[in-house]
Amino acid sequence: MSLDSHGPAPCDDADGHLVTAGPLTPPPDSAGTVADDKALRHSVAEDVQGMILATLVASLGLAIFAKGGLMIGGMAGLAFLAHYAFGWNFGLVFVLVNLPFYWVAVRRMGWEFTLKTFAAVTACGVLTDLLPRWADFARIAPLYSALVGGALAGLGILFYIRHRASLGGIGILAVYLQRTRGWSAGKVQMSFDTLLMCVAFFVLSPSQVMYSAIGAVVLSLVLMFNHRPGRYMGV
């Protein structure tokens, strides 16, 4: 889960919010110099296996959220709400609500990031819908769903970040607004997710919203502790 393909890493935000801001939409990782970028760039085979692993792990986390009747922030949270409220297909809604953000991604983050993100969103949405047919859980406690679902989704997004991809969504717009308007990407994402959680009270029970918030915190902590500039040099 820089705005230019070869620009400075957007995770250098002074207030530190960007790393944890949009749990499903953090910016891609970056190496320190042009030489590092060229020497340490992932091969095609490495990117493919990384994207596959990211999809498997992230979709499992989202499926566990769904089984527990919970939601998450970002566009995935909006897709979950539409699924719970109207019975709409999660994967299809997840793909559709991300479409407007690809225009921003192409302009500010390049075609490589945009195409990888489109593939990630589509694959993750489809697999999240298919998983209950392949591995059914009789019961998942809400707290377990929040903790494990959040951890797995966070790990999947971390894999995506390290292969120049994300799970799309409001985080792309948040980073764009930070670069063009000077708005804090973390605060933009936080505002959207807070609004989304407030809307969730009309669809989910208070306990489900509470556990959903716990899951979002766990996901953010996974990214906060594991996605730091200089800690990982593969791009």
Short mmCIF file of N, CA and C in Angstrom, two decimals, residues 22-143:
data_model
loop_
_atom_site.label_atom_id
_atom_site.label_comp_id
_atom_site.label_asym_id
_atom_site.label_seq_id
_atom_site.Cartn_x
_atom_site.Cartn_y
_atom_site.Cartn_z
N GLY A 22 -2.46 7.30 5.29
CA GLY A 22 -3.54 6.61 4.63
C GLY A 22 -3.27 5.14 4.66
N PRO A 23 -3.78 4.41 5.64
CA PRO A 23 -3.34 3.04 5.83
C PRO A 23 -3.31 2.25 4.53
N LEU A 24 -4.27 2.50 3.64
CA LEU A 24 -4.31 1.74 2.40
C LEU A 24 -3.65 2.46 1.25
N THR A 25 -3.11 3.63 1.49
CA THR A 25 -2.58 4.39 0.36
C THR A 25 -1.29 5.11 0.65
N PRO A 26 -0.30 4.48 1.28
CA PRO A 26 0.95 5.18 1.52
C PRO A 26 1.75 5.32 0.25
N PRO A 27 2.71 6.29 0.19
CA PRO A 27 3.50 6.52 -1.00
C PRO A 27 4.55 5.44 -1.20
N PRO A 28 5.09 5.31 -2.43
CA PRO A 28 6.11 4.30 -2.68
C PRO A 28 7.41 4.64 -1.99
N ASP A 29 8.21 3.59 -1.75
CA ASP A 29 9.50 3.77 -1.10
C ASP A 29 10.49 4.38 -2.09
N SER A 30 11.62 4.83 -1.59
CA SER A 30 12.62 5.41 -2.48
C SER A 30 14.00 5.22 -1.89
N ALA A 31 15.00 5.09 -2.73
CA ALA A 31 16.37 5.01 -2.26
C ALA A 31 16.93 6.41 -2.10
N GLY A 32 18.16 6.50 -1.60
CA GLY A 32 18.69 7.80 -1.27
C GLY A 32 19.24 8.60 -2.44
N THR A 33 19.90 7.95 -3.42
CA THR A 33 20.52 8.66 -4.52
C THR A 33 20.14 8.01 -5.84
N VAL A 34 20.47 8.70 -6.93
CA VAL A 34 20.21 8.14 -8.26
C VAL A 34 20.99 6.85 -8.46
N ALA A 35 22.23 6.82 -7.99
CA ALA A 35 23.05 5.61 -8.11
C ALA A 35 22.43 4.46 -7.33
N ASP A 36 21.98 4.75 -6.10
CA ASP A 36 21.33 3.72 -5.30
C ASP A 36 20.07 3.22 -5.99
N ASP A 37 19.32 4.15 -6.55
CA ASP A 37 18.07 3.80 -7.20
C ASP A 37 18.30 2.82 -8.33
N LYS A 38 19.34 3.07 -9.13
CA LYS A 38 19.63 2.20 -10.26
C LYS A 38 20.20 0.86 -9.81
N ALA A 39 21.11 0.90 -8.85
CA ALA A 39 21.77 -0.33 -8.41
C ALA A 39 20.85 -1.26 -7.66
N LEU A 40 19.89 -0.71 -6.93
CA LEU A 40 19.07 -1.52 -6.05
C LEU A 40 17.65 -1.72 -6.55
N ARG A 41 17.36 -1.28 -7.77
CA ARG A 41 16.01 -1.42 -8.30
C ARG A 41 15.63 -2.89 -8.43
N HIS A 42 14.38 -3.20 -8.08
CA HIS A 42 13.91 -4.57 -8.20
C HIS A 42 13.85 -5.00 -9.66
N SER A 43 14.14 -6.27 -9.90
CA SER A 43 13.97 -6.83 -11.24
C SER A 43 12.49 -7.08 -11.48
N VAL A 44 12.15 -7.39 -12.73
CA VAL A 44 10.75 -7.69 -13.06
C VAL A 44 10.26 -8.89 -12.25
N ALA A 45 11.09 -9.93 -12.17
CA ALA A 45 10.71 -11.13 -11.41
C ALA A 45 10.49 -10.81 -9.94
N GLU A 46 11.34 -9.96 -9.38
CA GLU A 46 11.19 -9.57 -7.97
C GLU A 46 9.91 -8.77 -7.76
N ASP A 47 9.61 -7.87 -8.71
CA ASP A 47 8.38 -7.10 -8.61
C ASP A 47 7.15 -8.00 -8.69
N VAL A 48 7.17 -8.96 -9.60
CA VAL A 48 6.02 -9.85 -9.77
C VAL A 48 5.77 -10.65 -8.51
N GLN A 49 6.82 -11.28 -7.97
CA GLN A 49 6.62 -12.08 -6.76
C GLN A 49 6.22 -11.21 -5.58
N GLY A 50 6.79 -10.00 -5.53
CA GLY A 50 6.43 -9.10 -4.43
C GLY A 50 4.98 -8.66 -4.50
N MET A 51 4.50 -8.36 -5.71
CA MET A 51 3.11 -7.95 -5.88
C MET A 51 2.15 -9.10 -5.58
N ILE A 52 2.53 -10.31 -5.97
CA ILE A 52 1.68 -11.48 -5.69
C ILE A 52 1.59 -11.71 -4.19
N LEU A 53 2.73 -11.68 -3.51
CA LEU A 53 2.73 -11.87 -2.06
C LEU A 53 1.92 -10.77 -1.36
N ALA A 54 2.10 -9.54 -1.83
CA ALA A 54 1.35 -8.43 -1.24
C ALA A 54 -0.15 -8.62 -1.40
N THR A 55 -0.56 -9.08 -2.57
CA THR A 55 -1.99 -9.31 -2.82
C THR A 55 -2.53 -10.43 -1.93
N LEU A 56 -1.78 -11.51 -1.80
CA LEU A 56 -2.23 -12.62 -0.96
C LEU A 56 -2.39 -12.20 0.49
N VAL A 57 -1.41 -11.46 1.00
CA VAL A 57 -1.43 -11.07 2.41
C VAL A 57 -2.48 -9.99 2.66
N ALA A 58 -2.53 -8.95 1.83
CA ALA A 58 -3.47 -7.85 2.03
C ALA A 58 -4.91 -8.32 1.88
N SER A 59 -5.18 -9.15 0.87
CA SER A 59 -6.55 -9.63 0.66
C SER A 59 -7.00 -10.54 1.81
N LEU A 60 -6.09 -11.31 2.36
CA LEU A 60 -6.44 -12.13 3.52
C LEU A 60 -6.81 -11.24 4.70
N GLY A 61 -6.04 -10.17 4.90
CA GLY A 61 -6.37 -9.24 5.97
C GLY A 61 -7.72 -8.60 5.78
N LEU A 62 -8.04 -8.17 4.55
CA LEU A 62 -9.33 -7.55 4.27
C LEU A 62 -10.46 -8.56 4.41
N ALA A 63 -10.21 -9.80 4.01
CA ALA A 63 -11.24 -10.84 4.15
C ALA A 63 -11.54 -11.13 5.62
N ILE A 64 -10.52 -11.06 6.45
CA ILE A 64 -10.72 -11.26 7.90
C ILE A 64 -11.51 -10.08 8.47
N PHE A 65 -11.23 -8.88 8.00
CA PHE A 65 -12.04 -7.73 8.40
C PHE A 65 -13.51 -7.96 8.03
N ALA A 66 -13.73 -8.40 6.80
CA ALA A 66 -15.10 -8.61 6.32
C ALA A 66 -15.81 -9.68 7.13
N LYS A 67 -15.11 -10.76 7.45
CA LYS A 67 -15.72 -11.84 8.22
C LYS A 67 -16.11 -11.37 9.61
N GLY A 68 -15.32 -10.46 10.16
CA GLY A 68 -15.63 -9.92 11.48
C GLY A 68 -16.64 -8.79 11.45
N GLY A 69 -17.12 -8.44 10.24
CA GLY A 69 -18.10 -7.36 10.11
C GLY A 69 -17.51 -5.99 10.36
N LEU A 70 -16.20 -5.84 10.10
CA LEU A 70 -15.52 -4.58 10.37
C LEU A 70 -15.18 -3.86 9.07
N MET A 71 -14.64 -2.66 9.19
CA MET A 71 -14.22 -1.87 8.04
C MET A 71 -12.86 -1.27 8.32
N ILE A 72 -12.35 -0.52 7.38
CA ILE A 72 -11.04 0.09 7.51
C ILE A 72 -11.13 1.48 6.90
N GLY A 73 -10.07 2.25 6.98
CA GLY A 73 -10.10 3.59 6.41
C GLY A 73 -9.91 3.58 4.90
N GLY A 74 -9.92 4.76 4.31
CA GLY A 74 -9.67 4.90 2.88
C GLY A 74 -10.80 4.39 2.02
N MET A 75 -10.47 4.16 0.74
CA MET A 75 -11.47 3.69 -0.22
C MET A 75 -11.94 2.28 0.08
N ALA A 76 -11.10 1.47 0.70
CA ALA A 76 -11.53 0.13 1.09
C ALA A 76 -12.63 0.22 2.15
N GLY A 77 -12.50 1.20 3.05
CA GLY A 77 -13.55 1.40 4.05
C GLY A 77 -14.85 1.82 3.42
N LEU A 78 -14.77 2.69 2.41
CA LEU A 78 -15.98 3.11 1.68
C LEU A 78 -16.61 1.92 0.97
N ALA A 79 -15.79 1.06 0.38
CA ALA A 79 -16.30 -0.14 -0.28
C ALA A 79 -16.94 -1.10 0.72
N PHE A 80 -16.34 -1.22 1.91
CA PHE A 80 -16.93 -2.06 2.95
C PHE A 80 -18.30 -1.53 3.37
N LEU A 81 -18.41 -0.22 3.55
CA LEU A 81 -19.69 0.37 3.95
C LEU A 81 -20.77 0.12 2.90
N ALA A 82 -20.41 0.28 1.62
CA ALA A 82 -21.36 0.01 0.54
C ALA A 82 -21.77 -1.46 0.53
N HIS A 83 -20.83 -2.32 0.82
CA HIS A 83 -21.12 -3.77 0.88
C HIS A 83 -22.08 -4.09 2.03
N TYR A 84 -21.81 -3.53 3.20
CA TYR A 84 -22.66 -3.80 4.35
C TYR A 84 -24.04 -3.16 4.23
N ALA A 85 -24.08 -1.94 3.69
CA ALA A 85 -25.35 -1.20 3.64
C ALA A 85 -26.26 -1.66 2.51
N PHE A 86 -25.68 -1.98 1.35
CA PHE A 86 -26.50 -2.27 0.17
C PHE A 86 -26.28 -3.67 -0.41
N GLY A 87 -25.33 -4.41 0.15
CA GLY A 87 -25.05 -5.75 -0.36
C GLY A 87 -24.26 -5.73 -1.65
N TRP A 88 -23.68 -4.59 -2.00
CA TRP A 88 -22.90 -4.49 -3.23
C TRP A 88 -21.60 -5.28 -3.11
N ASN A 89 -21.11 -5.75 -4.24
CA ASN A 89 -19.87 -6.52 -4.29
C ASN A 89 -18.69 -5.65 -3.86
N PHE A 90 -17.97 -6.09 -2.84
CA PHE A 90 -16.86 -5.30 -2.31
C PHE A 90 -15.80 -5.03 -3.36
N GLY A 91 -15.35 -6.09 -4.05
CA GLY A 91 -14.27 -5.93 -5.01
C GLY A 91 -14.60 -4.95 -6.11
N LEU A 92 -15.82 -5.04 -6.65
CA LEU A 92 -16.23 -4.14 -7.73
C LEU A 92 -16.27 -2.69 -7.25
N VAL A 93 -16.87 -2.47 -6.08
CA VAL A 93 -16.94 -1.10 -5.55
C VAL A 93 -15.54 -0.57 -5.26
N PHE A 94 -14.68 -1.42 -4.73
CA PHE A 94 -13.31 -1.01 -4.41
C PHE A 94 -12.57 -0.53 -5.66
N VAL A 95 -12.74 -1.26 -6.76
CA VAL A 95 -12.11 -0.86 -8.02
C VAL A 95 -12.71 0.45 -8.54
N LEU A 96 -14.02 0.57 -8.50
CA LEU A 96 -14.70 1.74 -9.07
C LEU A 96 -14.38 3.02 -8.30
N VAL A 97 -14.39 2.97 -6.97
CA VAL A 97 -14.17 4.20 -6.20
C VAL A 97 -12.73 4.69 -6.30
N ASN A 98 -11.83 3.81 -6.74
CA ASN A 98 -10.43 4.22 -6.91
C ASN A 98 -10.16 4.85 -8.27
N LEU A 99 -11.05 4.69 -9.23
CA LEU A 99 -10.80 5.16 -10.58
C LEU A 99 -10.46 6.65 -10.67
N PRO A 100 -11.17 7.54 -9.96
CA PRO A 100 -10.84 8.98 -10.09
C PRO A 100 -9.43 9.34 -9.64
N PHE A 101 -8.84 8.52 -8.79
CA PHE A 101 -7.53 8.87 -8.24
C PHE A 101 -6.37 8.51 -9.18
N TYR A 102 -6.64 7.71 -10.21
CA TYR A 102 -5.56 7.34 -11.11
C TYR A 102 -5.10 8.52 -11.96
N TRP A 103 -5.99 9.46 -12.22
CA TRP A 103 -5.60 10.65 -12.97
C TRP A 103 -4.53 11.42 -12.20
N VAL A 104 -4.75 11.58 -10.90
CA VAL A 104 -3.76 12.25 -10.06
C VAL A 104 -2.47 11.44 -10.01
N ALA A 105 -2.61 10.13 -9.90
CA ALA A 105 -1.43 9.26 -9.81
C ALA A 105 -0.57 9.35 -11.06
N VAL A 106 -1.20 9.36 -12.23
CA VAL A 106 -0.45 9.46 -13.49
C VAL A 106 0.31 10.78 -13.55
N ARG A 107 -0.35 11.87 -13.21
CA ARG A 107 0.26 13.20 -13.29
C ARG A 107 1.39 13.40 -12.29
N ARG A 108 1.22 12.86 -11.10
CA ARG A 108 2.16 13.18 -10.03
C ARG A 108 3.11 12.04 -9.68
N MET A 109 2.77 10.78 -9.99
CA MET A 109 3.58 9.66 -9.54
C MET A 109 4.07 8.77 -10.68
N GLY A 110 3.61 9.05 -11.90
CA GLY A 110 4.13 8.32 -13.05
C GLY A 110 3.32 7.08 -13.41
N TRP A 111 3.57 6.59 -14.62
CA TRP A 111 2.81 5.45 -15.14
C TRP A 111 3.13 4.15 -14.43
N GLU A 112 4.40 3.95 -14.06
CA GLU A 112 4.77 2.69 -13.40
C GLU A 112 3.98 2.52 -12.11
N PHE A 113 4.00 3.55 -11.27
CA PHE A 113 3.27 3.49 -10.01
C PHE A 113 1.77 3.32 -10.25
N THR A 114 1.23 4.05 -11.22
CA THR A 114 -0.21 4.02 -11.48
C THR A 114 -0.67 2.65 -11.96
N LEU A 115 0.06 2.07 -12.91
CA LEU A 115 -0.32 0.76 -13.44
C LEU A 115 -0.19 -0.33 -12.38
N LYS A 116 0.87 -0.25 -11.60
CA LYS A 116 1.02 -1.24 -10.52
C LYS A 116 -0.09 -1.10 -9.49
N THR A 117 -0.45 0.15 -9.19
CA THR A 117 -1.52 0.38 -8.22
C THR A 117 -2.86 -0.11 -8.75
N PHE A 118 -3.13 0.13 -10.03
CA PHE A 118 -4.37 -0.38 -10.64
C PHE A 118 -4.42 -1.90 -10.56
N ALA A 119 -3.30 -2.55 -10.87
CA ALA A 119 -3.24 -4.01 -10.78
C ALA A 119 -3.44 -4.48 -9.34
N ALA A 120 -2.83 -3.77 -8.39
CA ALA A 120 -2.94 -4.15 -6.98
C ALA A 120 -4.37 -4.02 -6.48
N VAL A 121 -5.03 -2.91 -6.80
CA VAL A 121 -6.41 -2.68 -6.36
C VAL A 121 -7.34 -3.74 -6.94
N THR A 122 -7.19 -3.99 -8.25
CA THR A 122 -8.06 -4.96 -8.92
C THR A 122 -7.86 -6.36 -8.35
N ALA A 123 -6.60 -6.79 -8.26
CA ALA A 123 -6.31 -8.14 -7.77
C ALA A 123 -6.74 -8.32 -6.33
N CYS A 124 -6.49 -7.31 -5.51
CA CYS A 124 -6.84 -7.41 -4.09
C CYS A 124 -8.35 -7.43 -3.90
N GLY A 125 -9.08 -6.61 -4.67
CA GLY A 125 -10.53 -6.60 -4.58
C GLY A 125 -11.14 -7.93 -4.99
N VAL A 126 -10.65 -8.47 -6.11
CA VAL A 126 -11.17 -9.75 -6.60
C VAL A 126 -10.87 -10.87 -5.61
N LEU A 127 -9.64 -10.94 -5.13
CA LEU A 127 -9.25 -12.02 -4.23
C LEU A 127 -9.97 -11.92 -2.89
N THR A 128 -10.20 -10.72 -2.40
CA THR A 128 -10.95 -10.57 -1.15
C THR A 128 -12.35 -11.15 -1.27
N ASP A 129 -12.98 -10.98 -2.44
CA ASP A 129 -14.30 -11.54 -2.67
C ASP A 129 -14.26 -13.06 -2.82
N LEU A 130 -13.18 -13.58 -3.40
CA LEU A 130 -13.10 -15.02 -3.66
C LEU A 130 -12.69 -15.84 -2.45
N LEU A 131 -11.94 -15.23 -1.54
CA LEU A 131 -11.39 -15.99 -0.41
C LEU A 131 -12.44 -16.75 0.40
N PRO A 132 -13.62 -16.16 0.71
CA PRO A 132 -14.61 -16.93 1.49
C PRO A 132 -15.07 -18.21 0.81
N ARG A 133 -14.93 -18.29 -0.51
CA ARG A 133 -15.31 -19.52 -1.22
C ARG A 133 -14.24 -20.59 -1.08
N TRP A 134 -13.02 -20.15 -0.86
CA TRP A 134 -11.90 -21.08 -0.79
C TRP A 134 -11.51 -21.45 0.63
N ALA A 135 -11.71 -20.53 1.57
CA ALA A 135 -11.35 -20.77 2.97
C ALA A 135 -12.39 -20.11 3.86
N ASP A 136 -13.34 -20.89 4.32
CA ASP A 136 -14.43 -20.35 5.11
C ASP A 136 -14.09 -20.43 6.59
N PHE A 137 -14.40 -19.37 7.32
CA PHE A 137 -14.21 -19.34 8.76
C PHE A 137 -15.58 -19.44 9.44
N ALA A 138 -15.72 -20.37 10.34
CA ALA A 138 -17.02 -20.52 11.02
C ALA A 138 -17.30 -19.30 11.89
N ARG A 139 -16.29 -18.81 12.60
CA ARG A 139 -16.48 -17.65 13.47
C ARG A 139 -15.14 -16.97 13.71
N ILE A 140 -15.16 -15.64 13.72
CA ILE A 140 -13.98 -14.86 14.05
C ILE A 140 -14.40 -13.79 15.05
N ALA A 141 -13.76 -13.78 16.21
CA ALA A 141 -14.07 -12.77 17.21
C ALA A 141 -13.68 -11.39 16.68
N PRO A 142 -14.48 -10.37 16.95
CA PRO A 142 -14.20 -9.03 16.43
C PRO A 142 -12.80 -8.50 16.79
N LEU A 143 -12.36 -8.74 18.02
CA LEU A 143 -11.05 -8.25 18.42
C LEU A 143 -9.95 -8.94 17.62
#
